[in-house]
mmCIF file of C-alpha atoms in Angstrom:
data_model
loop_
_atom_site.group_PDB
_atom_site.id
_atom_site.type_symbol
_atom_site.label_atom_id
_atom_site.label_comp_id
_atom_site.label_asym_id
_atom_site.label_seq_id
_atom_site.Cartn_x
_atom_site.Cartn_y
_atom_site.Cartn_z
ATOM 1 C CA MET A 1 33.406 -26.815 4.452
ATOM 2 C CA PHE A 2 32.530 -23.350 5.899
ATOM 3 C CA ASP A 3 30.423 -21.613 3.359
ATOM 4 C CA LEU A 4 32.334 -18.147 2.569
ATOM 5 C CA PHE A 5 28.753 -16.678 1.479
ATOM 6 C CA ALA A 6 26.493 -17.921 5.021
ATOM 7 C CA SER A 7 29.795 -16.187 6.979
ATOM 8 C CA ARG A 8 28.600 -13.045 4.752
ATOM 9 C CA ARG A 9 25.778 -13.622 5.962
ATOM 10 C CA LYS A 10 26.042 -14.791 9.340
ATOM 11 C CA PHE A 11 27.928 -11.588 10.437
ATOM 12 C CA MET A 12 26.449 -8.636 7.558
ATOM 13 C CA THR A 13 25.976 -5.683 9.643
ATOM 14 C CA CYS A 14 25.005 -2.061 8.844
ATOM 15 C CA ALA A 15 28.395 -1.177 8.837
ATOM 16 C CA ALA A 16 28.639 -2.576 5.205
ATOM 17 C CA ALA A 17 27.226 0.798 4.001
ATOM 18 C CA ALA A 18 30.639 2.356 4.598
ATOM 19 C CA ALA A 19 32.051 0.576 2.114
ATOM 20 C CA THR A 20 29.450 1.160 -0.309
ATOM 21 C CA LEU A 21 30.803 4.787 -0.101
ATOM 22 C CA ALA A 22 33.992 3.891 -1.885
ATOM 23 C CA LEU A 23 32.272 3.668 -5.301
ATOM 24 C CA ALA A 24 34.267 4.081 -8.424
ATOM 25 C CA ALA A 25 34.292 7.276 -9.418
ATOM 26 C CA CYS A 26 35.421 9.782 -12.121
ATOM 27 C CA GLN A 27 38.800 11.145 -11.684
ATOM 28 C CA PRO A 28 39.042 14.438 -9.691
ATOM 29 C CA ILE A 29 38.895 17.765 -10.767
ATOM 30 C CA ALA A 30 41.044 20.548 -10.315
ATOM 31 C CA LEU A 31 38.875 23.032 -9.179
ATOM 32 C CA GLY A 32 39.556 26.159 -6.754
ATOM 33 C CA GLY A 33 37.443 25.902 -3.402
ATOM 34 C CA GLY A 34 38.671 29.189 -2.040
ATOM 35 C CA GLY A 35 35.842 29.304 -0.116
ATOM 36 C CA PRO A 36 33.134 32.371 0.428
ATOM 37 C CA SER A 37 33.556 34.837 2.355
ATOM 38 C CA LEU A 38 31.556 35.209 5.691
ATOM 39 C CA GLY A 39 30.375 38.310 7.670
ATOM 40 C CA SER A 40 31.073 38.729 11.092
ATOM 41 C CA GLY A 41 29.214 37.104 13.908
ATOM 42 C CA GLU A 42 26.591 35.781 10.914
ATOM 43 C CA ALA A 43 24.807 32.342 11.028
ATOM 44 C CA VAL A 44 27.200 30.256 8.857
ATOM 45 C CA PRO A 45 24.478 28.793 6.499
ATOM 46 C CA VAL A 46 25.496 25.332 5.519
ATOM 47 C CA ALA A 47 24.101 22.359 2.746
ATOM 48 C CA LEU A 48 23.505 19.332 4.165
ATOM 49 C CA LEU A 49 22.801 16.770 1.512
ATOM 50 C CA VAL A 50 21.556 13.570 2.114
ATOM 51 C CA PRO A 51 20.478 10.564 0.459
ATOM 52 C CA SER A 52 16.552 10.397 0.676
ATOM 53 C CA GLY A 53 14.471 10.359 -1.928
ATOM 54 C CA SER A 54 16.202 7.254 -3.760
ATOM 55 C CA GLY A 55 13.009 4.626 -2.674
ATOM 56 C CA SER A 56 15.414 2.960 -0.542
ATOM 57 C CA THR A 57 14.239 2.243 3.056
ATOM 58 C CA THR A 58 18.269 1.996 3.898
ATOM 59 C CA ASP A 59 18.917 5.759 2.315
ATOM 60 C CA GLU A 60 16.123 6.707 4.415
ATOM 61 C CA LEU A 61 17.334 5.891 7.371
ATOM 62 C CA MET A 62 20.946 7.100 6.233
ATOM 63 C CA ALA A 63 19.748 10.341 5.803
ATOM 64 C CA LYS A 64 17.668 11.191 8.871
ATOM 65 C CA SER A 65 21.009 9.627 10.906
ATOM 66 C CA LEU A 66 23.170 12.455 9.250
ATOM 67 C CA GLU A 67 20.492 15.225 9.647
ATOM 68 C CA ASN A 68 20.555 14.250 13.371
ATOM 69 C CA ALA A 69 23.923 13.808 13.880
ATOM 70 C CA ALA A 70 24.448 17.035 12.389
ATOM 71 C CA ARG A 71 21.486 18.971 14.659
ATOM 72 C CA LEU A 72 23.259 16.700 17.670
ATOM 73 C CA ALA A 73 26.489 18.899 16.790
ATOM 74 C CA MET A 74 24.971 22.367 16.290
ATOM 75 C CA ALA A 75 22.919 22.185 19.990
ATOM 76 C CA ASP A 76 26.679 21.097 21.028
ATOM 77 C CA MET A 77 28.354 24.150 19.678
ATOM 78 C CA SER A 78 29.145 27.802 21.608
ATOM 79 C CA GLY A 79 30.575 30.351 19.730
ATOM 80 C CA ALA A 80 28.860 29.921 16.623
ATOM 81 C CA GLN A 81 25.701 29.750 14.679
ATOM 82 C CA ILE A 82 25.045 26.808 11.781
ATOM 83 C CA ASP A 83 21.828 27.873 9.696
ATOM 84 C CA LEU A 84 21.167 24.372 8.667
ATOM 85 C CA ARG A 85 19.958 23.603 4.965
ATOM 86 C CA VAL A 86 18.700 20.167 4.397
ATOM 87 C CA TYR A 87 18.689 18.565 0.519
ATOM 88 C CA SER A 88 17.774 15.649 -0.645
ATOM 89 C CA THR A 89 20.064 14.446 -3.578
ATOM 90 C CA GLY A 90 17.906 10.895 -4.161
ATOM 91 C CA GLY A 91 21.808 8.719 -4.011
ATOM 92 C CA GLN A 92 21.833 10.181 -7.412
ATOM 93 C CA PRO A 93 24.688 12.304 -9.262
ATOM 94 C CA ALA A 94 22.669 14.212 -11.321
ATOM 95 C CA LYS A 95 20.366 15.911 -8.562
ATOM 96 C CA ALA A 96 22.512 15.621 -5.618
ATOM 97 C CA ALA A 97 24.723 18.293 -8.915
ATOM 98 C CA ALA A 98 21.402 19.836 -9.380
ATOM 99 C CA VAL A 99 20.236 20.826 -5.036
ATOM 100 C CA ALA A 100 23.909 21.786 -4.750
ATOM 101 C CA ALA A 101 23.926 24.311 -7.321
ATOM 102 C CA GLN A 102 20.377 25.182 -5.596
ATOM 103 C CA ALA A 103 21.705 24.970 -2.229
ATOM 104 C CA VAL A 104 24.722 28.038 -3.110
ATOM 105 C CA SER A 105 22.247 30.080 -4.859
ATOM 106 C CA GLU A 106 20.433 30.278 -2.307
ATOM 107 C CA GLY A 107 22.721 31.362 0.042
ATOM 108 C CA ALA A 108 24.860 28.086 1.331
ATOM 109 C CA LYS A 109 28.464 28.984 1.850
ATOM 110 C CA VAL A 110 29.621 25.109 2.455
ATOM 111 C CA VAL A 111 27.721 21.659 1.389
ATOM 112 C CA LEU A 112 28.244 19.179 3.963
ATOM 113 C CA GLY A 113 27.736 15.288 2.069
ATOM 114 C CA PRO A 114 26.688 14.346 -0.165
ATOM 115 C CA LEU A 115 26.911 10.214 0.925
ATOM 116 C CA TYR A 116 28.377 8.822 -2.082
ATOM 117 C CA ALA A 117 31.025 9.116 -4.062
ATOM 118 C CA GLN A 118 30.283 9.377 -6.959
ATOM 119 C CA GLU A 119 27.427 12.218 -5.860
ATOM 120 C CA ALA A 120 30.381 14.054 -4.175
ATOM 121 C CA ASN A 121 31.892 14.195 -7.333
ATOM 122 C CA ALA A 122 29.302 15.830 -9.018
ATOM 123 C CA VAL A 123 28.243 18.409 -6.666
ATOM 124 C CA GLY A 124 32.518 19.411 -6.888
ATOM 125 C CA ALA A 125 31.695 20.136 -10.477
ATOM 126 C CA ALA A 126 28.598 21.923 -10.025
ATOM 127 C CA VAL A 127 29.484 24.233 -6.997
ATOM 128 C CA ALA A 128 33.264 25.109 -7.832
ATOM 129 C CA ALA A 129 32.723 28.019 -9.859
ATOM 130 C CA ASN A 130 31.302 29.243 -6.723
ATOM 131 C CA GLY A 131 34.047 29.103 -4.241
ATOM 132 C CA VAL A 132 32.378 26.292 -1.732
ATOM 133 C CA ASN A 133 34.139 23.641 -0.747
ATOM 134 C CA VAL A 134 32.364 20.226 -0.584
ATOM 135 C CA LEU A 135 32.960 18.382 2.725
ATOM 136 C CA SER A 136 31.813 14.905 1.767
ATOM 137 C CA PHE A 137 30.845 11.788 3.240
ATOM 138 C CA SER A 138 32.875 9.629 1.547
ATOM 139 C CA ASN A 139 35.726 7.392 1.194
ATOM 140 C CA ASN A 140 36.960 7.494 -1.871
ATOM 141 C CA PRO A 141 39.969 9.143 -2.392
ATOM 142 C CA ASP A 142 39.419 9.164 -5.634
ATOM 143 C CA ILE A 143 36.964 12.180 -6.121
ATOM 144 C CA ALA A 144 39.430 14.254 -3.250
ATOM 145 C CA GLY A 145 40.948 17.018 -4.667
ATOM 146 C CA GLY A 146 40.146 20.884 -5.538
ATOM 147 C CA ASN A 147 36.929 21.759 -3.729
ATOM 148 C CA VAL A 148 35.886 18.534 -2.372
ATOM 149 C CA PHE A 149 37.555 16.597 0.750
ATOM 150 C CA ILE A 150 36.544 13.664 1.957
ATOM 151 C CA LEU A 151 35.571 12.525 5.979
ATOM 152 C CA GLY A 152 35.747 9.226 5.945
ATOM 153 C CA SER A 153 38.425 6.748 6.801
ATOM 154 C CA THR A 154 40.659 6.114 3.988
ATOM 155 C CA PHE A 155 42.523 2.818 3.316
ATOM 156 C CA GLN A 156 45.784 4.944 3.620
ATOM 157 C CA ASN A 157 45.584 6.501 6.996
ATOM 158 C CA THR A 158 44.977 3.052 8.801
ATOM 159 C CA ALA A 159 47.333 1.617 6.922
ATOM 160 C CA ASN A 160 49.810 4.330 8.009
ATOM 161 C CA ARG A 161 48.720 3.279 11.606
ATOM 162 C CA VAL A 162 48.847 -0.653 11.375
ATOM 163 C CA VAL A 163 52.400 -0.680 9.186
ATOM 164 C CA ARG A 164 53.785 2.357 11.575
ATOM 165 C CA TYR A 165 52.869 0.020 14.552
ATOM 166 C CA GLY A 166 54.220 -3.447 13.407
ATOM 167 C CA ALA A 167 57.327 -1.258 12.773
ATOM 168 C CA GLN A 168 57.544 0.082 16.116
ATOM 169 C CA THR A 169 57.147 -3.379 17.637
ATOM 170 C CA GLY A 170 59.806 -4.955 15.787
ATOM 171 C CA LYS A 171 57.102 -6.387 12.877
ATOM 172 C CA ARG A 172 58.544 -5.106 9.833
ATOM 173 C CA ARG A 173 58.600 -8.319 6.926
ATOM 174 C CA ILE A 174 54.850 -7.557 5.494
ATOM 175 C CA LEU A 175 52.735 -9.854 3.328
ATOM 176 C CA MET A 176 50.111 -8.068 1.701
ATOM 177 C CA VAL A 177 46.512 -10.019 1.520
ATOM 178 C CA SER A 178 44.093 -8.092 -0.235
ATOM 179 C CA ALA A 179 41.092 -9.040 -2.771
ATOM 180 C CA GLN A 180 41.231 -8.961 -6.606
ATOM 181 C CA THR A 181 39.290 -6.067 -6.278
ATOM 182 C CA PRO A 182 39.389 -1.917 -7.068
ATOM 183 C CA ALA A 183 39.207 -1.909 -3.209
ATOM 184 C CA GLY A 184 41.817 -4.877 -2.713
ATOM 185 C CA GLU A 185 44.589 -2.632 -4.862
ATOM 186 C CA GLN A 186 43.756 0.488 -2.994
ATOM 187 C CA ALA A 187 44.409 -1.230 0.118
ATOM 188 C CA ARG A 188 47.425 -3.050 -1.833
ATOM 189 C CA SER A 189 48.969 0.227 -2.886
ATOM 190 C CA ALA A 190 48.365 2.263 0.508
ATOM 191 C CA VAL A 191 50.399 -0.532 2.701
ATOM 192 C CA ALA A 192 52.730 -0.105 -0.316
ATOM 193 C CA GLN A 193 53.317 3.481 0.719
ATOM 194 C CA ALA A 194 53.237 3.339 4.180
ATOM 195 C CA ALA A 195 56.002 0.894 4.158
ATOM 196 C CA ALA A 196 58.025 2.917 1.574
ATOM 197 C CA GLY A 197 57.624 5.377 5.165
ATOM 198 C CA SER A 198 58.276 3.407 7.835
ATOM 199 C CA GLY A 199 61.304 1.498 8.285
ATOM 200 C CA ALA A 200 59.127 -1.908 6.698
ATOM 201 C CA SER A 201 59.371 -3.843 3.982
ATOM 202 C CA ILE A 202 57.358 -5.860 1.749
ATOM 203 C CA VAL A 203 57.872 -8.883 1.262
ATOM 204 C CA GLY A 204 55.099 -10.662 -0.548
ATOM 205 C CA ASN A 205 51.878 -10.404 -1.905
ATOM 206 C CA VAL A 206 49.105 -12.567 -2.266
ATOM 207 C CA ALA A 207 45.643 -11.762 -4.285
ATOM 208 C CA TYR A 208 42.571 -13.623 -3.519
ATOM 209 C CA ALA A 209 39.232 -13.674 -5.214
ATOM 210 C CA MET A 210 35.758 -13.610 -3.986
ATOM 211 C CA SER A 211 34.515 -16.527 -3.657
ATOM 212 C CA GLN A 212 34.724 -19.324 -1.412
ATOM 213 C CA ASN A 213 36.845 -21.334 -4.136
ATOM 214 C CA GLY A 214 39.283 -18.023 -4.190
ATOM 215 C CA VAL A 215 39.779 -18.030 -0.829
ATOM 216 C CA VAL A 216 40.220 -21.647 -0.568
ATOM 217 C CA THR A 217 42.571 -21.473 -2.720
ATOM 218 C CA ALA A 218 44.380 -18.189 -1.627
ATOM 219 C CA ALA A 219 44.917 -19.732 2.036
ATOM 220 C CA PRO A 220 47.731 -22.398 1.825
ATOM 221 C CA GLN A 221 49.673 -19.873 -1.084
ATOM 222 C CA ILE A 222 49.891 -16.920 2.034
ATOM 223 C CA VAL A 223 50.707 -19.482 4.719
ATOM 224 C CA SER A 224 53.698 -20.601 2.132
ATOM 225 C CA SER A 225 54.423 -16.888 0.915
ATOM 226 C CA ALA A 226 54.273 -15.826 4.581
ATOM 227 C CA ARG A 227 57.211 -18.918 5.741
ATOM 228 C CA ALA A 228 59.139 -18.355 2.383
ATOM 229 C CA ASN A 229 60.138 -14.829 2.536
ATOM 230 C CA SER A 230 60.158 -14.986 6.360
ATOM 231 C CA ALA A 231 57.138 -12.556 6.974
ATOM 232 C CA ASP A 232 55.995 -11.149 10.883
ATOM 233 C CA PHE A 233 53.086 -9.077 9.766
ATOM 234 C CA VAL A 234 50.104 -10.479 7.576
ATOM 235 C CA ILE A 235 48.189 -7.902 6.868
ATOM 236 C CA VAL A 236 44.906 -8.521 5.135
ATOM 237 C CA ASP A 237 42.079 -6.015 3.797
ATOM 238 C CA ALA A 238 38.991 -8.277 4.417
ATOM 239 C CA THR A 239 35.994 -7.379 6.384
ATOM 240 C CA THR A 240 34.556 -9.263 9.146
ATOM 241 C CA ASP A 241 31.261 -9.362 6.415
ATOM 242 C CA GLY A 242 33.154 -10.789 3.741
ATOM 243 C CA ALA A 243 36.188 -13.219 3.353
ATOM 244 C CA LEU A 244 37.805 -11.962 6.802
ATOM 245 C CA PRO A 245 36.507 -15.398 9.157
ATOM 246 C CA ILE A 246 36.754 -18.311 6.892
ATOM 247 C CA LEU A 247 40.210 -16.680 5.503
ATOM 248 C CA THR A 248 41.671 -16.570 8.816
ATOM 249 C CA GLN A 249 40.527 -19.651 10.130
ATOM 250 C CA LEU A 250 41.834 -21.734 7.221
ATOM 251 C CA ILE A 251 45.365 -19.603 7.577
ATOM 252 C CA ARG A 252 45.436 -20.296 11.172
ATOM 253 C CA GLU A 253 44.139 -23.808 10.815
ATOM 254 C CA GLN A 254 47.101 -24.249 7.793
ATOM 255 C CA GLY A 255 49.711 -23.399 10.329
ATOM 256 C CA LEU A 256 50.236 -19.579 10.259
ATOM 257 C CA THR A 257 49.999 -19.066 13.983
ATOM 258 C CA ALA A 258 50.588 -16.044 16.242
ATOM 259 C CA ASP A 259 54.108 -17.461 17.234
ATOM 260 C CA VAL A 260 54.915 -17.238 13.512
ATOM 261 C CA ALA A 261 53.316 -14.116 12.444
ATOM 262 C CA GLN A 262 51.265 -11.251 13.686
ATOM 263 C CA LEU A 263 48.137 -10.782 11.557
ATOM 264 C CA ALA A 264 46.441 -7.362 11.368
ATOM 265 C CA GLY A 265 44.288 -5.870 9.446
ATOM 266 C CA LEU A 266 42.623 -2.951 7.054
ATOM 267 C CA ALA A 267 39.040 -3.310 8.577
ATOM 268 C CA ARG A 268 37.063 -2.492 12.134
ATOM 269 C CA TRP A 269 37.232 -6.463 13.837
ATOM 270 C CA ASP A 270 34.826 -4.884 16.012
ATOM 271 C CA ILE A 271 32.327 -4.288 14.066
ATOM 272 C CA PRO A 272 29.500 -6.435 14.646
ATOM 273 C CA ALA A 273 30.857 -7.175 18.578
ATOM 274 C CA GLN A 274 30.150 -10.968 17.873
ATOM 275 C CA ALA A 275 33.527 -11.101 15.321
ATOM 276 C CA ALA A 276 35.931 -10.441 18.356
ATOM 277 C CA ALA A 277 34.939 -14.581 18.728
ATOM 278 C CA LEU A 278 36.469 -15.814 15.693
ATOM 279 C CA PRO A 279 38.922 -17.964 16.126
ATOM 280 C CA GLY A 280 40.978 -17.076 12.961
ATOM 281 C CA LEU A 281 41.067 -13.258 14.385
ATOM 282 C CA GLN A 282 42.885 -14.046 18.026
ATOM 283 C CA GLY A 283 45.664 -12.496 18.681
ATOM 284 C CA GLY A 284 44.945 -10.087 15.508
ATOM 285 C CA VAL A 285 45.636 -6.390 15.653
ATOM 286 C CA PHE A 286 43.063 -3.808 13.590
ATOM 287 C CA ALA A 287 43.332 0.348 13.795
ATOM 288 C CA LEU A 288 40.468 1.253 15.174
ATOM 289 C CA SER A 289 38.925 5.671 15.757
ATOM 290 C CA ASP A 290 38.866 6.251 20.058
ATOM 291 C CA PRO A 291 36.559 3.632 21.209
ATOM 292 C CA GLN A 292 35.884 5.683 24.072
ATOM 293 C CA LEU A 293 34.655 8.669 22.423
ATOM 294 C CA GLY A 294 32.883 6.498 20.409
ATOM 295 C CA ARG A 295 30.444 4.596 23.094
ATOM 296 C CA GLN A 296 30.008 8.277 24.136
ATOM 297 C CA PHE A 297 28.823 9.806 20.818
ATOM 298 C CA GLU A 298 26.359 7.075 20.627
ATOM 299 C CA SER A 299 25.277 7.262 23.601
ATOM 300 C CA ARG A 300 24.341 10.994 23.924
ATOM 301 C CA TYR A 301 22.694 10.550 20.107
ATOM 302 C CA ALA A 302 20.885 7.192 21.354
ATOM 303 C CA ALA A 303 19.249 9.756 24.234
ATOM 304 C CA ALA A 304 18.638 12.471 21.971
ATOM 305 C CA TYR A 305 16.680 10.205 19.399
ATOM 306 C CA GLY A 306 16.137 7.033 20.903
ATOM 307 C CA ALA A 307 17.945 4.763 19.368
ATOM 308 C CA PRO A 308 22.054 4.188 18.106
ATOM 309 C CA PRO A 309 23.423 5.424 15.316
ATOM 310 C CA VAL A 310 23.585 2.648 12.380
ATOM 311 C CA PRO A 311 26.067 2.497 10.898
ATOM 312 C CA ALA A 312 27.979 4.431 13.810
ATOM 313 C CA ALA A 313 31.008 5.351 11.885
ATOM 314 C CA VAL A 314 29.215 7.079 8.943
ATOM 315 C CA VAL A 315 26.944 8.842 10.989
ATOM 316 C CA ALA A 316 29.059 10.616 13.324
ATOM 317 C CA LEU A 317 30.746 11.906 9.736
ATOM 318 C CA ALA A 318 27.938 14.334 9.524
ATOM 319 C CA TYR A 319 28.664 15.830 13.378
ATOM 320 C CA ASP A 320 32.634 16.108 12.094
ATOM 321 C CA GLY A 321 31.422 18.348 9.150
ATOM 322 C CA ILE A 322 29.420 20.165 11.596
ATOM 323 C CA ALA A 323 31.929 20.886 14.366
ATOM 324 C CA ALA A 324 34.645 21.709 11.782
ATOM 325 C CA ILE A 325 32.434 24.329 10.052
ATOM 326 C CA GLY A 326 31.454 25.213 13.904
ATOM 327 C CA ALA A 327 35.356 25.587 15.197
ATOM 328 C CA LEU A 328 36.898 27.209 11.893
ATOM 329 C CA ALA A 329 33.397 29.994 12.211
ATOM 330 C CA ARG A 330 34.009 30.887 15.733
ATOM 331 C CA GLN A 331 37.733 32.344 14.782
ATOM 332 C CA GLY A 332 35.030 35.244 13.238
ATOM 333 C CA LYS A 333 37.988 35.271 10.250
ATOM 334 C CA SER A 334 35.952 36.292 6.922
ATOM 335 C CA ASN A 335 37.789 33.827 5.430
ATOM 336 C CA ALA A 336 37.001 31.000 7.998
ATOM 337 C CA LEU A 337 35.324 28.314 4.967
ATOM 338 C CA SER A 338 38.692 28.799 3.090
ATOM 339 C CA THR A 339 40.951 25.722 1.893
ATOM 340 C CA SER A 340 43.627 27.113 3.891
ATOM 341 C CA ALA A 341 41.386 27.368 6.727
ATOM 342 C CA LEU A 342 39.376 23.803 6.658
ATOM 343 C CA THR A 343 43.362 21.993 6.361
ATOM 344 C CA GLN A 344 44.951 23.902 9.461
ATOM 345 C CA GLY A 345 47.688 21.329 10.458
ATOM 346 C CA SER A 346 45.993 21.480 14.089
ATOM 347 C CA GLY A 347 42.652 20.034 12.908
ATOM 348 C CA PHE A 348 39.717 19.304 14.609
ATOM 349 C CA ALA A 349 37.761 17.701 17.919
ATOM 350 C CA GLY A 350 35.589 15.150 16.519
ATOM 351 C CA VAL A 351 33.323 12.502 17.983
ATOM 352 C CA ASN A 352 35.617 10.179 17.068
ATOM 353 C CA GLY A 353 38.593 11.590 18.017
ATOM 354 C CA VAL A 354 40.941 13.904 15.939
ATOM 355 C CA PHE A 355 41.214 14.900 12.388
ATOM 356 C CA ARG A 356 42.287 16.718 9.554
ATOM 357 C CA LEU A 357 41.536 17.486 6.595
ATOM 358 C CA ARG A 358 44.662 17.322 3.605
ATOM 359 C CA SER A 359 45.408 19.706 1.199
ATOM 360 C CA ASP A 360 44.795 17.174 -1.384
ATOM 361 C CA GLY A 361 41.240 16.297 0.023
ATOM 362 C CA THR A 362 41.700 12.964 1.899
ATOM 363 C CA ASN A 363 42.231 13.493 5.484
ATOM 364 C CA GLU A 364 44.295 11.945 8.977
ATOM 365 C CA ARG A 365 42.344 10.365 11.781
ATOM 366 C CA GLY A 366 44.002 9.277 15.220
ATOM 367 C CA LEU A 367 43.289 6.074 15.101
ATOM 368 C CA ALA A 368 43.973 3.522 17.944
ATOM 369 C CA ILE A 369 45.981 -0.297 18.215
ATOM 370 C CA ALA A 370 42.928 -2.825 19.339
ATOM 371 C CA LYS A 371 44.179 -6.242 19.747
ATOM 372 C CA ILE A 372 41.558 -9.203 19.740
ATOM 373 C CA GLN A 373 42.368 -11.481 23.096
ATOM 374 C CA ASN A 374 40.356 -14.202 24.267
ATOM 375 C CA SER A 375 37.289 -12.817 21.795
ATOM 376 C CA GLN A 376 37.520 -8.853 23.684
ATOM 377 C CA VAL A 377 38.493 -5.969 21.975
ATOM 378 C CA VAL A 378 41.458 -4.752 23.750
ATOM 379 C CA VAL A 379 42.911 -1.345 22.999
ATOM 380 C CA ILE A 380 46.658 -1.748 23.485
ATOM 381 C CA ASP A 381 48.099 1.522 21.815
ATOM 382 C CA PRO A 382 45.610 4.600 22.395
ATOM 383 C CA ALA A 383 44.683 7.083 20.015
ATOM 384 C CA PRO A 384 46.227 10.152 20.248
ATOM 385 C CA ARG A 385 44.066 12.925 21.433
ATOM 386 C CA SER A 386 45.917 16.081 19.381
ATOM 387 C CA PHE A 387 48.302 15.981 16.458
ATOM 388 C CA GLY A 388 51.970 14.991 16.590
ATOM 389 C CA GLY A 389 51.211 12.984 19.048
ATOM 390 C CA ALA A 390 52.036 8.921 18.919
ATOM 391 C CA GLY A 391 50.886 7.283 15.922
ATOM 392 C CA LEU A 392 50.293 10.572 13.786
#
């Protein structure tokens, strides 16, 4: 029997750190966040909150990587100046709130970070009275809103892209497969919402327990539900360091082949690179940020700092945050960091593609659709380079 947990170890990667950003958090607080006034031509004081000081080697590496990416963005910037001030949060909400308040008292006009959702929730509350906006590295929509924006890619953004692609290619009968976890519930809800606006429909849902037995038990249920409901698009939330290897292998072996239904994922199937060789993923599709731009960022980061960013998807968010702040500062307006400015419809150019912040605190990112073919990741529907294009 294929060991799910051995599979988890085999495919474990620092990309799993991205999942930790979606920690359970308090309900979003209805805060202000109009944005402080900027003087003409002045350097923008930005407080970068990083998780150093927690005692965790992973947090220390992440903290340095986020700072590196932010400084790389500053080096690439023209027409605006950033006064970057780095504060350690220790990965703790109380300390994060305290250093954010300190940063604002010392002149910060915007907060970039922190990393974890509960920290971001606390920071938003701590600086709301000062009208300061927070661009968090979290991907948890539960803490978005008011003066807190999340930069991390969300299930909803990914689900919208995947479901829209399926509908455009004639795959409109969706079977949703998700874990019996809070993240799994978010994924299922995101796909349902995406389907409602795309012409597709949810014809079935199968939830699996996060255990070897749970996945083994769910596999025949998935196959029978797909056949009984004539599903032609099976979307799974599983990750390469979780249930995905064994789950997809089992459902393929039990008859849910590519000619029966298209398999699609809400997670990155190209991390780690060897995941593309998994038998169960062959012929499946998933969404990802512009891979060409991503490779360029990783190469430039490695050239500047001697090693690639890990995990690149999270580290890149620090670059994106500085890029957005710089783009707004270049406009020379006193309200450049207001909520209305941050949520401008044209969005911003990030190192992984275009993105924009939404008024509800979430974000929208331009994503590509890739297919696993012969153990290779092949982009079959490119990411848009501006808003209003295909896939947005």
